[in-house]
Coordinates of C-alpha atoms in Angstrom, one line a residue:
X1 CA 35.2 57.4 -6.6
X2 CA 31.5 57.7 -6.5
X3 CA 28.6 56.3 -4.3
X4 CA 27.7 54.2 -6.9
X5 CA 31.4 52.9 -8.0
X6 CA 32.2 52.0 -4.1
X7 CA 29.2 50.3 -3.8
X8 CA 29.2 47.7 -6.9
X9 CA 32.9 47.4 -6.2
X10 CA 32.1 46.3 -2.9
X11 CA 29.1 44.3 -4.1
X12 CA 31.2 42.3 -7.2
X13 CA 34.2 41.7 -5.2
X14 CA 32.0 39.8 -2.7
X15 CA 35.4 40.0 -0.3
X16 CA 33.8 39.5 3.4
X17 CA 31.0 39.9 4.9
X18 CA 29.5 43.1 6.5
X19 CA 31.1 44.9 8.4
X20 CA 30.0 47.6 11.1
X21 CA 31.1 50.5 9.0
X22 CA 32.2 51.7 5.7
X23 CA 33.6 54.9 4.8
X24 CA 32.8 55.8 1.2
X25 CA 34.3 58.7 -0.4
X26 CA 32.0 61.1 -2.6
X27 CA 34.0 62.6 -5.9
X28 CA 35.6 66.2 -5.5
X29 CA 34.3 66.4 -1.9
X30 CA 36.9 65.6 -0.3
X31 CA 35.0 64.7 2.5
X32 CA 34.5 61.0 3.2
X33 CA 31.0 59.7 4.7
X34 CA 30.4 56.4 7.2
X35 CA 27.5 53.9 5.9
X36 CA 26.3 51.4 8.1
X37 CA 26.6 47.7 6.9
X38 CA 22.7 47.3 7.2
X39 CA 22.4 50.7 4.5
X40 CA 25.2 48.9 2.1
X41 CA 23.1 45.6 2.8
X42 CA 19.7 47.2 1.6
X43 CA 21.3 49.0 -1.4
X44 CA 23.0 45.8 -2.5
X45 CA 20.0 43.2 -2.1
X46 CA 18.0 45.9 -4.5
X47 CA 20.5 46.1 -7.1
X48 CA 19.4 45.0 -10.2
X49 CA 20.6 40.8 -10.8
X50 CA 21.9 38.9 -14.2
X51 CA 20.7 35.6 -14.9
X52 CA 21.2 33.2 -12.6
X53 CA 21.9 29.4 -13.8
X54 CA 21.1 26.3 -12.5
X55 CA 23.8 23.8 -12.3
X56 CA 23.5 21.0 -14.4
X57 CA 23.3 17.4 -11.7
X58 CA 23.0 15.1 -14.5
X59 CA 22.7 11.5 -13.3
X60 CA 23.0 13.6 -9.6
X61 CA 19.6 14.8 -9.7
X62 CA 17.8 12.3 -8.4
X63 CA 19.1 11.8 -5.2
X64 CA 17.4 13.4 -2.2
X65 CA 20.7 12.5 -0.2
X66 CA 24.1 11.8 -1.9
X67 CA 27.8 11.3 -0.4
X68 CA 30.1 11.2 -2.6
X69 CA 34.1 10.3 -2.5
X70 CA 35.8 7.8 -4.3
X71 CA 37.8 7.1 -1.2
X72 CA 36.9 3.9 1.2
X73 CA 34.8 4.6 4.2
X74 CA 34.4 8.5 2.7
X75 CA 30.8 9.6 1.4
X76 CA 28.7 7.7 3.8
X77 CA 24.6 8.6 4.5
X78 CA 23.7 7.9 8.4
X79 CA 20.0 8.9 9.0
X80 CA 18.8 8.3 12.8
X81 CA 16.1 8.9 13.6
X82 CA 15.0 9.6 17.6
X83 CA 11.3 11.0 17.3
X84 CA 10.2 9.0 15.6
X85 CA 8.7 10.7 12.3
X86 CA 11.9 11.1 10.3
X87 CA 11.2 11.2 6.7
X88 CA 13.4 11.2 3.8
X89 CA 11.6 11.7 0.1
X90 CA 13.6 10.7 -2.3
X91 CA 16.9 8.7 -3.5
X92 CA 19.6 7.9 -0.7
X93 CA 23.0 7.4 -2.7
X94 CA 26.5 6.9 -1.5
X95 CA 30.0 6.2 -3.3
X96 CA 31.0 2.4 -1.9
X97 CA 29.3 -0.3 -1.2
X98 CA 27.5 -0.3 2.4
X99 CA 28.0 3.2 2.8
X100 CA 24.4 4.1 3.9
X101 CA 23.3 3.7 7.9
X102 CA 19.5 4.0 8.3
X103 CA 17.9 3.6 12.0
X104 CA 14.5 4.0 11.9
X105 CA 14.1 6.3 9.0
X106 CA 11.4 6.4 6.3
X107 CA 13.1 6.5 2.7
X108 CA 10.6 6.9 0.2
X109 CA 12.8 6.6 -2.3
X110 CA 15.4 4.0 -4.1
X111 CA 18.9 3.0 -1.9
X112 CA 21.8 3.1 -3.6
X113 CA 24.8 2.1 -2.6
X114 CA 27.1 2.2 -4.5
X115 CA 26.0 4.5 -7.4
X116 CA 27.0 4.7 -10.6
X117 CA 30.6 6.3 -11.2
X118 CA 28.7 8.9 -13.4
X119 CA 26.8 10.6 -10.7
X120 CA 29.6 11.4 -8.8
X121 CA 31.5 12.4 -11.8
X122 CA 28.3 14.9 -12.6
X123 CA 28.1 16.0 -9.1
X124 CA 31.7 17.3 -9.4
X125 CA 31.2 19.0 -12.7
X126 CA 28.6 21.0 -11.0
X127 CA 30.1 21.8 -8.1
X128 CA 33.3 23.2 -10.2
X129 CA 30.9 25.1 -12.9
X130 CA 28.5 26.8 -10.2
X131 CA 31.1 29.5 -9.8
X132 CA 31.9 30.9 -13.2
X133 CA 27.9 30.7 -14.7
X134 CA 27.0 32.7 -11.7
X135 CA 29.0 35.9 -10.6
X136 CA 28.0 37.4 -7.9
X137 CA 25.1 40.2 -7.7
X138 CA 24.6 40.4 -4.2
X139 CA 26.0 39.2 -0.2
X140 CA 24.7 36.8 1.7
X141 CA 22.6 38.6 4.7
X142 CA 22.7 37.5 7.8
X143 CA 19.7 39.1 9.5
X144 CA 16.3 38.4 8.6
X145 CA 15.6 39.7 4.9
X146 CA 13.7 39.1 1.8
X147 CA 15.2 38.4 -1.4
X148 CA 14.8 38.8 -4.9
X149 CA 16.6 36.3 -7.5
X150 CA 20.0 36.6 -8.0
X151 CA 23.7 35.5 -7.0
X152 CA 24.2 36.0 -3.2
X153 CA 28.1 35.5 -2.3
X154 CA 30.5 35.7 0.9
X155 CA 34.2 35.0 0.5
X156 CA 34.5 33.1 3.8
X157 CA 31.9 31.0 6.3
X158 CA 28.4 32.3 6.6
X159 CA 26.5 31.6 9.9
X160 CA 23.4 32.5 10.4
X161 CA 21.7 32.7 13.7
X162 CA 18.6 32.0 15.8
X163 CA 15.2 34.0 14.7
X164 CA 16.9 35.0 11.9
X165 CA 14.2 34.3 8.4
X166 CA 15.5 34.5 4.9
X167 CA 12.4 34.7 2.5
X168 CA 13.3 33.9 -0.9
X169 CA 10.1 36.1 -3.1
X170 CA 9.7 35.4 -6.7
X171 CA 7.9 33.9 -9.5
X172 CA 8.1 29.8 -10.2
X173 CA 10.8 30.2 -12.8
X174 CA 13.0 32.6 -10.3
X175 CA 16.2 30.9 -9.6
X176 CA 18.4 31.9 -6.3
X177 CA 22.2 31.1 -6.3
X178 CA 24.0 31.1 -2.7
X179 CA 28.2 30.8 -3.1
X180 CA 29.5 30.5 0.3
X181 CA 33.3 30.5 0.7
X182 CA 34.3 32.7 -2.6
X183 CA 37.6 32.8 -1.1
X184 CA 38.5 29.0 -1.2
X185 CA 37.5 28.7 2.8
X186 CA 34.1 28.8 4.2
X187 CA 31.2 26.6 5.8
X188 CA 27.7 27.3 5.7
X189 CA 26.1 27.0 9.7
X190 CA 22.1 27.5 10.1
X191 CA 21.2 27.4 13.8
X192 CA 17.1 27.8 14.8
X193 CA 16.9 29.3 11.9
X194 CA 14.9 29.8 8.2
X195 CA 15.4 30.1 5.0
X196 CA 11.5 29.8 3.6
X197 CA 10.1 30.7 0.2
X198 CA 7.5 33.1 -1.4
X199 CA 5.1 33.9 -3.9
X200 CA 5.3 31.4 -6.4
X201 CA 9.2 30.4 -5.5
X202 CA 9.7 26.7 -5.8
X203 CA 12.7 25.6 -4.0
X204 CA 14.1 23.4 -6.4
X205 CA 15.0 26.6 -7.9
X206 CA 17.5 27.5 -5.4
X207 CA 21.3 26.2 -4.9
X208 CA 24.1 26.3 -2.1
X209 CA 27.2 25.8 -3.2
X210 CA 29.7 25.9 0.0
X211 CA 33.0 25.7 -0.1
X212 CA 33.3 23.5 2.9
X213 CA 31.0 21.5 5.5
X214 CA 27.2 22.2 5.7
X215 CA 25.9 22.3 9.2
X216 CA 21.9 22.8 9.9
X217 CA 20.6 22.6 13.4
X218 CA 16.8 23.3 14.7
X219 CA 16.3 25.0 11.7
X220 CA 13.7 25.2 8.1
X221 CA 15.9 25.6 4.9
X222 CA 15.3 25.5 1.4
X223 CA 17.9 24.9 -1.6
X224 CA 20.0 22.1 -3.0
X225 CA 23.6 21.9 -1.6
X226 CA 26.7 21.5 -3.3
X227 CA 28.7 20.9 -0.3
X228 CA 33.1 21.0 -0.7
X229 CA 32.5 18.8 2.5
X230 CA 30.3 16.9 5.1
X231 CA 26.9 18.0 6.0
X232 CA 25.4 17.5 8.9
X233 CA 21.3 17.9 10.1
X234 CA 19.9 18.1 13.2
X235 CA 16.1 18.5 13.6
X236 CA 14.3 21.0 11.4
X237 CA 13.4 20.6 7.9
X238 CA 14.7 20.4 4.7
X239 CA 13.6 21.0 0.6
X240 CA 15.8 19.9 -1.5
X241 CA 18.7 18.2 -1.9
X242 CA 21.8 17.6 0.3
X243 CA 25.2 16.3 -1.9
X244 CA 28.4 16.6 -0.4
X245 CA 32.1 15.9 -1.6
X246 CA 32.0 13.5 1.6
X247 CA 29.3 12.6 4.5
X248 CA 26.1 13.4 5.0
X249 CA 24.6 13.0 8.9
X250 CA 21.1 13.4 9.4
X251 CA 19.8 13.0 12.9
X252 CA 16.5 13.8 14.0
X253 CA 15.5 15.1 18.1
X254 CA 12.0 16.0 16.4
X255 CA 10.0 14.9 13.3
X256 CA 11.9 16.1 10.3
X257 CA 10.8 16.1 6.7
X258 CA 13.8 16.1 3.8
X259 CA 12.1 16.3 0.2
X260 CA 14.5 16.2 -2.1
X261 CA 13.4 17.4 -6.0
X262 CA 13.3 14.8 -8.9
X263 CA 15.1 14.9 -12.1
X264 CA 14.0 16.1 -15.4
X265 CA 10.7 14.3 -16.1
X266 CA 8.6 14.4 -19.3
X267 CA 4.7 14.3 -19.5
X268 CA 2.7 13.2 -23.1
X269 CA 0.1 14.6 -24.0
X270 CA -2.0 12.7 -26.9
X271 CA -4.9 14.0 -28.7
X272 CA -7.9 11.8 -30.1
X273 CA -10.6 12.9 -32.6
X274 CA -13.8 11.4 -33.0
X275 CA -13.1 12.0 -36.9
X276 CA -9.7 11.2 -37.1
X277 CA -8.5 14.8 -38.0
X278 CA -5.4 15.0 -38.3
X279 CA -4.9 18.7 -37.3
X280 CA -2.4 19.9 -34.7
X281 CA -3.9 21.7 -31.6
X282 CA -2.2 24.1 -29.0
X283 CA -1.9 22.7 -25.6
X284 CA -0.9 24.2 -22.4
X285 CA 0.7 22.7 -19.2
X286 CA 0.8 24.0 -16.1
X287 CA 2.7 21.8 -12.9
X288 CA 2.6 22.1 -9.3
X289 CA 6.5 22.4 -8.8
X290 CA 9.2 22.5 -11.1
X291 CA 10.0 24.4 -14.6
X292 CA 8.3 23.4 -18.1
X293 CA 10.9 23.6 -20.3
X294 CA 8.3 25.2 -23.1
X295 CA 4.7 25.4 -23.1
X296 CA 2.6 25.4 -24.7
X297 CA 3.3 22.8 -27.5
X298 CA 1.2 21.4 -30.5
X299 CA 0.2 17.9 -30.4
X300 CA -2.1 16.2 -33.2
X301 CA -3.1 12.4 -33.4
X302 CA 0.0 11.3 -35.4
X303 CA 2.3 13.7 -32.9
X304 CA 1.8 14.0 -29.0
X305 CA 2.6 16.5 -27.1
X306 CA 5.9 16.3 -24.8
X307 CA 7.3 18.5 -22.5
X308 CA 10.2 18.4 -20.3
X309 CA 9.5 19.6 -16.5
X310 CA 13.3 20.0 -14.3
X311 CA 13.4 20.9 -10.4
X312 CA 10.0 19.5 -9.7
X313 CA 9.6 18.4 -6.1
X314 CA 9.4 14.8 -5.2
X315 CA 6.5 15.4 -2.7
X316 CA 3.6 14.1 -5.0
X317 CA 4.2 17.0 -8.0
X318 CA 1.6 16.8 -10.7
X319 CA 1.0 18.5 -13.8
X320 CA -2.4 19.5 -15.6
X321 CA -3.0 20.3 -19.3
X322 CA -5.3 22.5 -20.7
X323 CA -5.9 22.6 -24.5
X324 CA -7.0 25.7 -27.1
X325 CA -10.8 23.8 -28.0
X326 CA -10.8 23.6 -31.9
X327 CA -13.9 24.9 -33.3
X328 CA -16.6 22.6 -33.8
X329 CA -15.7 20.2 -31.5
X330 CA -16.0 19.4 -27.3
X331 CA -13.4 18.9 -25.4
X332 CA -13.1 16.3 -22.9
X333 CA -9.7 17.0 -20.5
X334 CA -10.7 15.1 -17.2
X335 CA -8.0 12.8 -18.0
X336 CA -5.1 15.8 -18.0
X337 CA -5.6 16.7 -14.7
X338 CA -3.2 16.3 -12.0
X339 CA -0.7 13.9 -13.8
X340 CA 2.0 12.1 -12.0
X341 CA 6.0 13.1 -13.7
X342 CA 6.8 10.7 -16.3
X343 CA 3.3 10.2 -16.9
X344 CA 1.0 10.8 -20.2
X345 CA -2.5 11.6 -20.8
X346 CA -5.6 11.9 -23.7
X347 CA -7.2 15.0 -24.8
X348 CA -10.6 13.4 -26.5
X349 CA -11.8 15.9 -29.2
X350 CA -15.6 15.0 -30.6
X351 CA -17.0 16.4 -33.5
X352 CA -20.3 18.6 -33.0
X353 CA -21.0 18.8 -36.8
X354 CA -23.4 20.9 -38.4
X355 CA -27.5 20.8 -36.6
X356 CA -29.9 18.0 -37.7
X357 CA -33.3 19.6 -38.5
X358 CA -36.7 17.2 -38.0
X359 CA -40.0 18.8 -39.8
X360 CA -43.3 18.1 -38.7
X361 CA -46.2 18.6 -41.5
X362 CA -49.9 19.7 -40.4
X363 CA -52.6 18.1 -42.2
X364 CA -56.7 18.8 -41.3
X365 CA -59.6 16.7 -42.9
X366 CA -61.5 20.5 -43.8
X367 CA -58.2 22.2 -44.3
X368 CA -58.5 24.5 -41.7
X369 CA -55.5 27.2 -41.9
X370 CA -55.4 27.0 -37.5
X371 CA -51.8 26.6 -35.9
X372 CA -51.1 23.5 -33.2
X373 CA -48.4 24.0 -31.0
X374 CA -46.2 20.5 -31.5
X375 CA -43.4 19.4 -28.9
X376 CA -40.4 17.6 -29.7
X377 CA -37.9 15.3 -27.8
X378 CA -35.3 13.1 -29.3
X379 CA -33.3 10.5 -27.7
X380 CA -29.9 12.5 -27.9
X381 CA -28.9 16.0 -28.4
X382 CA -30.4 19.1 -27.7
X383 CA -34.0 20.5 -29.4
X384 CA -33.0 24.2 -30.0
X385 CA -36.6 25.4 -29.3
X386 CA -39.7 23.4 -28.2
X387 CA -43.1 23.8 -28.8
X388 CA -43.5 25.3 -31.8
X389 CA -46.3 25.7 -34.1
X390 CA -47.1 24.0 -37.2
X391 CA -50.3 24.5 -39.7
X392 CA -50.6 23.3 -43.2
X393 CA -49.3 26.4 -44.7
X394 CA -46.4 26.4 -42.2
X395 CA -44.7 23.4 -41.0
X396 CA -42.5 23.1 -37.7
X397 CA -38.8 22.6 -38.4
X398 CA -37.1 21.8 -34.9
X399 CA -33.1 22.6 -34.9
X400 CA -31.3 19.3 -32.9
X401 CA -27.5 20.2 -31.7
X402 CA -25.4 17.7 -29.9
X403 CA -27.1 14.3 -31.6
X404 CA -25.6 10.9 -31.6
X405 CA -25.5 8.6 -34.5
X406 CA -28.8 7.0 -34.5
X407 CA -30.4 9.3 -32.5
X408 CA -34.5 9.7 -32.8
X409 CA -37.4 11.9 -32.3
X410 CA -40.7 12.1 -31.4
X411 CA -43.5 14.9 -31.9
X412 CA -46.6 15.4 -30.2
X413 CA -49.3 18.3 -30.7
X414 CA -51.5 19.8 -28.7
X415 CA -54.6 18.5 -30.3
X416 CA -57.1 21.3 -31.2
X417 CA -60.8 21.0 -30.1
X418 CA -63.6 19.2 -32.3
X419 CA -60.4 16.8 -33.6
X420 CA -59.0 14.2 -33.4
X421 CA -55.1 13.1 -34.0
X422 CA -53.6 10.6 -36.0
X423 CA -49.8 11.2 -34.6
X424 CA -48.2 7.5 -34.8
X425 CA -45.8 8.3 -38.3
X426 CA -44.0 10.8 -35.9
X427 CA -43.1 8.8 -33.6
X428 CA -39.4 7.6 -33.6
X429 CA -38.5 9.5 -36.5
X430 CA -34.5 9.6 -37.9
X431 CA -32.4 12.4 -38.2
X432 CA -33.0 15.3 -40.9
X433 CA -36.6 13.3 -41.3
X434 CA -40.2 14.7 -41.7
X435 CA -43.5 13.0 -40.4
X436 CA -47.4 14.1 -40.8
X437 CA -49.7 14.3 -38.2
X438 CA -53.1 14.3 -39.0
X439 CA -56.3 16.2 -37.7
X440 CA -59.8 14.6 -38.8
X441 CA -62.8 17.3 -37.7
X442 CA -65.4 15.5 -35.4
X443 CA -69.1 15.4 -37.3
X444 CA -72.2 16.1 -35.1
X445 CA -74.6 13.6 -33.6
X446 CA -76.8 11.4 -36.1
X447 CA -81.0 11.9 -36.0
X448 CA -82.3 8.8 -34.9
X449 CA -84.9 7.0 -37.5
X450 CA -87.0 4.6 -35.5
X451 CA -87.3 1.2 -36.5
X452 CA -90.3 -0.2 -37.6
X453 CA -91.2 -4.5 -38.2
X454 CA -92.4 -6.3 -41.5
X455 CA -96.0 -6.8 -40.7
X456 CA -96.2 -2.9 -39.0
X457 CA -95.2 -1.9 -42.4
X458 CA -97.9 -4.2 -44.4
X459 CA -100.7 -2.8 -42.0
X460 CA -99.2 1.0 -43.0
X461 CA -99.4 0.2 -46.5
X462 CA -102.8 -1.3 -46.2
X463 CA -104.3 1.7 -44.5
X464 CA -102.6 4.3 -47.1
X465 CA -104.3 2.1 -49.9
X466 CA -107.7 2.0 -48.4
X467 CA -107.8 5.5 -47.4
X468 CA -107.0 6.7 -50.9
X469 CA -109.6 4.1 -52.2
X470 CA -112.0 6.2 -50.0
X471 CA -110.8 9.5 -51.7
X472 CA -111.3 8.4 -55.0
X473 CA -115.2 7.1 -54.3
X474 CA -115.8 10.5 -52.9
X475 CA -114.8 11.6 -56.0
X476 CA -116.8 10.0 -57.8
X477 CA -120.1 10.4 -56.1

């Protein structure tokens, strides 16, 4: 048999759990070669993993905390809490009526006791189904290690010890299957210590499926278990879920913090155009814990937008979404950010249209050819460029981007030396308008003719007349 042969036989049949040594023969050497557990450990956590699959909860999914037996006084919830500071976000569900004990505890979510027969009929059919969708790719380690997704298994109990750190690394759609108990037998016992995520891992992306109790003591895990039995919490913290075939304990000698992940949740997207249009745009959403089913999606005003998002976290998970802007148009998205699961939202699309123009016309009293630097400002939009220059032979035509309906303008000139300006027809002018302002040349100061009275005048005339009287005597002598 080969290296590789012994070691994916070893790996698939997921028989027991490491053991000090293994003795692995090489083909036609004859000789046989002793690997440590921690060498067949490494090689088999880097193997390459299949597709892991979520179980389906159904009606199950909900619950933060579920016991579940159809059997009187079986499947009861007891949370007690000694800090104080427990805190349990999300549903609390049991199978009979009275079934849940709470001292002291903060339950965020709904109390239900009983539940519906269909949740423990759905928690059953995943807890059967978990074991054939998801063969086994790797063991369960039980010294501190990192790992990739995939389908860790060990055929009897697995108990992991103190300072020991499991750090689940992947991306948010990475899923991590745990099958503890392959055999038929097997519990699942955490004490002081931690099973934490990285990267981009959510931990509603990771499942337990034991084949007996649950036991977590002093110690951070991540993961929703399918447990054959009771489980039982003591101190620490947990993210996820906790469902077990009968009781679950929780009791708290610190503050402990149990966030359980919601259910399938939707979130609408609706678009609105200023003008109506009926196209179809591509929009994008993005969330802050679980998996979008498909993204991104077209929504138009006669067709929102929905998504699905599954194995979101009930510890305030939002979603944001972020549109493809159609040309010609602004986007406003404000309302898209951070909303709640099960919530909807408006994309607001506003036409920009094509520029408005406004042309201002020079005219002079002496037709002068000069160029007067004219500034415009209108009462929405933006004026592309301002000043510019106008003259008789060349008018200023300002570009305006951005305008409302009803917006106006206003030009005013730098009014040229030795002229005055007649500007009031461009003041308030519409939209793709034109207005006239006009320059009237100054004229020079007036000679002064002095004044003179009715009886000066006579005595003016009198002395012309006898003075020419004289002349013509003179003449004649």
């Amino acid at each position: 048999m080969s290296l590789r042969g012994a070691i994916d036989r070893s790996i698939l049949r997921c028989a027991k759990p490491a053991v000090p040594g293994l003795r692995v023969a090489f083909s036609g050497s004859g000789k046989a070669t002793v690997f440590s557990s921690s060498i067949l450990l490494a090689l088999a956590l880097a193997a390459p993993t299949s597709a892991q699959v979520s179980p389906a909860l159904g009606t199950a999914a909900p619950y933060a905390v579920l016991g579940t037996n159809l059997v009187p006084t079986v499947g009861t919830v007891t949370c007690t809490d000694t800090g104080p500071g427990t805190a349990i976000n999300g549903d609390v569900g049991t199978t009979f009526n009275g079934g849940i004990t709470n001292t002291m505890c903060t339950i965020t979510g709904a109390t239900d006791s009983p539940v519906a027969a269909s949740v423990v009929t759905d928690f059953n059919a995943a807890f059967n189904a978990i074991d054939a969708a998801n063969p086994c790719t790797g063991v369960i380690p039980i010294t501190t290690a990192t790992l990739a997704p995939g389908v860790y298994c060990s055929a009897a109990g697995t108990t992991i010890g103190a300072g020991v750190i499991l750090t689940l690394d992947g991306a948010a759609s990475d899923t991590w299957v745990f099958r503890v108990g392959t055999g038929g037998l097997g519990a699942l016992t955490l004490t002081n210590a931690q099973v934490v995520m990285a990267g981009a891992a959510d931990a509603c992306n990771v499942f337990w499926k034991t084949a007996e109790a649950t036991t977590l003591t002093n110690s951070d895990f991540v993961g929703t278990v399918l447990s054959g039995a009771a489980i039982s919490m003591n101190s620490g913290s947990w993210f996820g879920r906790a469902l077990a075939s009968t009781d679950v304990t929780i009791t708290d000698a610190a503050p402990l913090t149990f966030a359980g992940c919601a259910a399938p949740a939707t979130i609408t997207v609706n678009k609105d155009f200023s003008d109506n249009n009926p196209a179809p745009v591509s929009v994008a959403l993005s969330c802050t814990s679980g998996v979008v089913s498909a993204t991104p999606l077209n929504a138009s005003e006669g067709a929102p937008a929905v998504y699905t998002v599954s194995q979101a976290d009930l510890a305030g998970a939002t979603c944001t979404a972020t549109e493809s802007v159609p040309v010609g148009y602004t986007a406003n998205q404000a309302n898209c950010v951070g909303v709640a699961l099960d919530g909807s939202c408006t994309i607001i699309n506003t036409l920009i249209g094509v520029p408005n123009t406004i042309t201002v016309i020079k005219d002079f009293s002496d037709n002068s050819l000069a160029a007067v630097s004219v500034n415009l400002t209108c009462t929405s939009g933006t004026v592309t460029t301002t000043p510019l220059n106008a003259s008789e032979a060349a008018p200023a035509v300002f570009d305006i981007t951005g305008a409302t309906l009803g917006a106006t303008c206003t030009a005013i000139e730098t009014v040229p030396v030795g002229y005055t300006a007649n500007q009031a027809n461009c003041v308030g002018v519409a939209l793709d308008g034109s207005c006239t302002i006009t320059n009237t040349l100054n004229q020079g100061p007036a000679i002064p003719v002095p004044s003179r009275s009715i009886g000066g005048m006579l005595l003016l005339m009198g002395i012309m007349t006898l003075l020419g009287f004289v002349a013509l005597r003179a003449r004649a002598v």
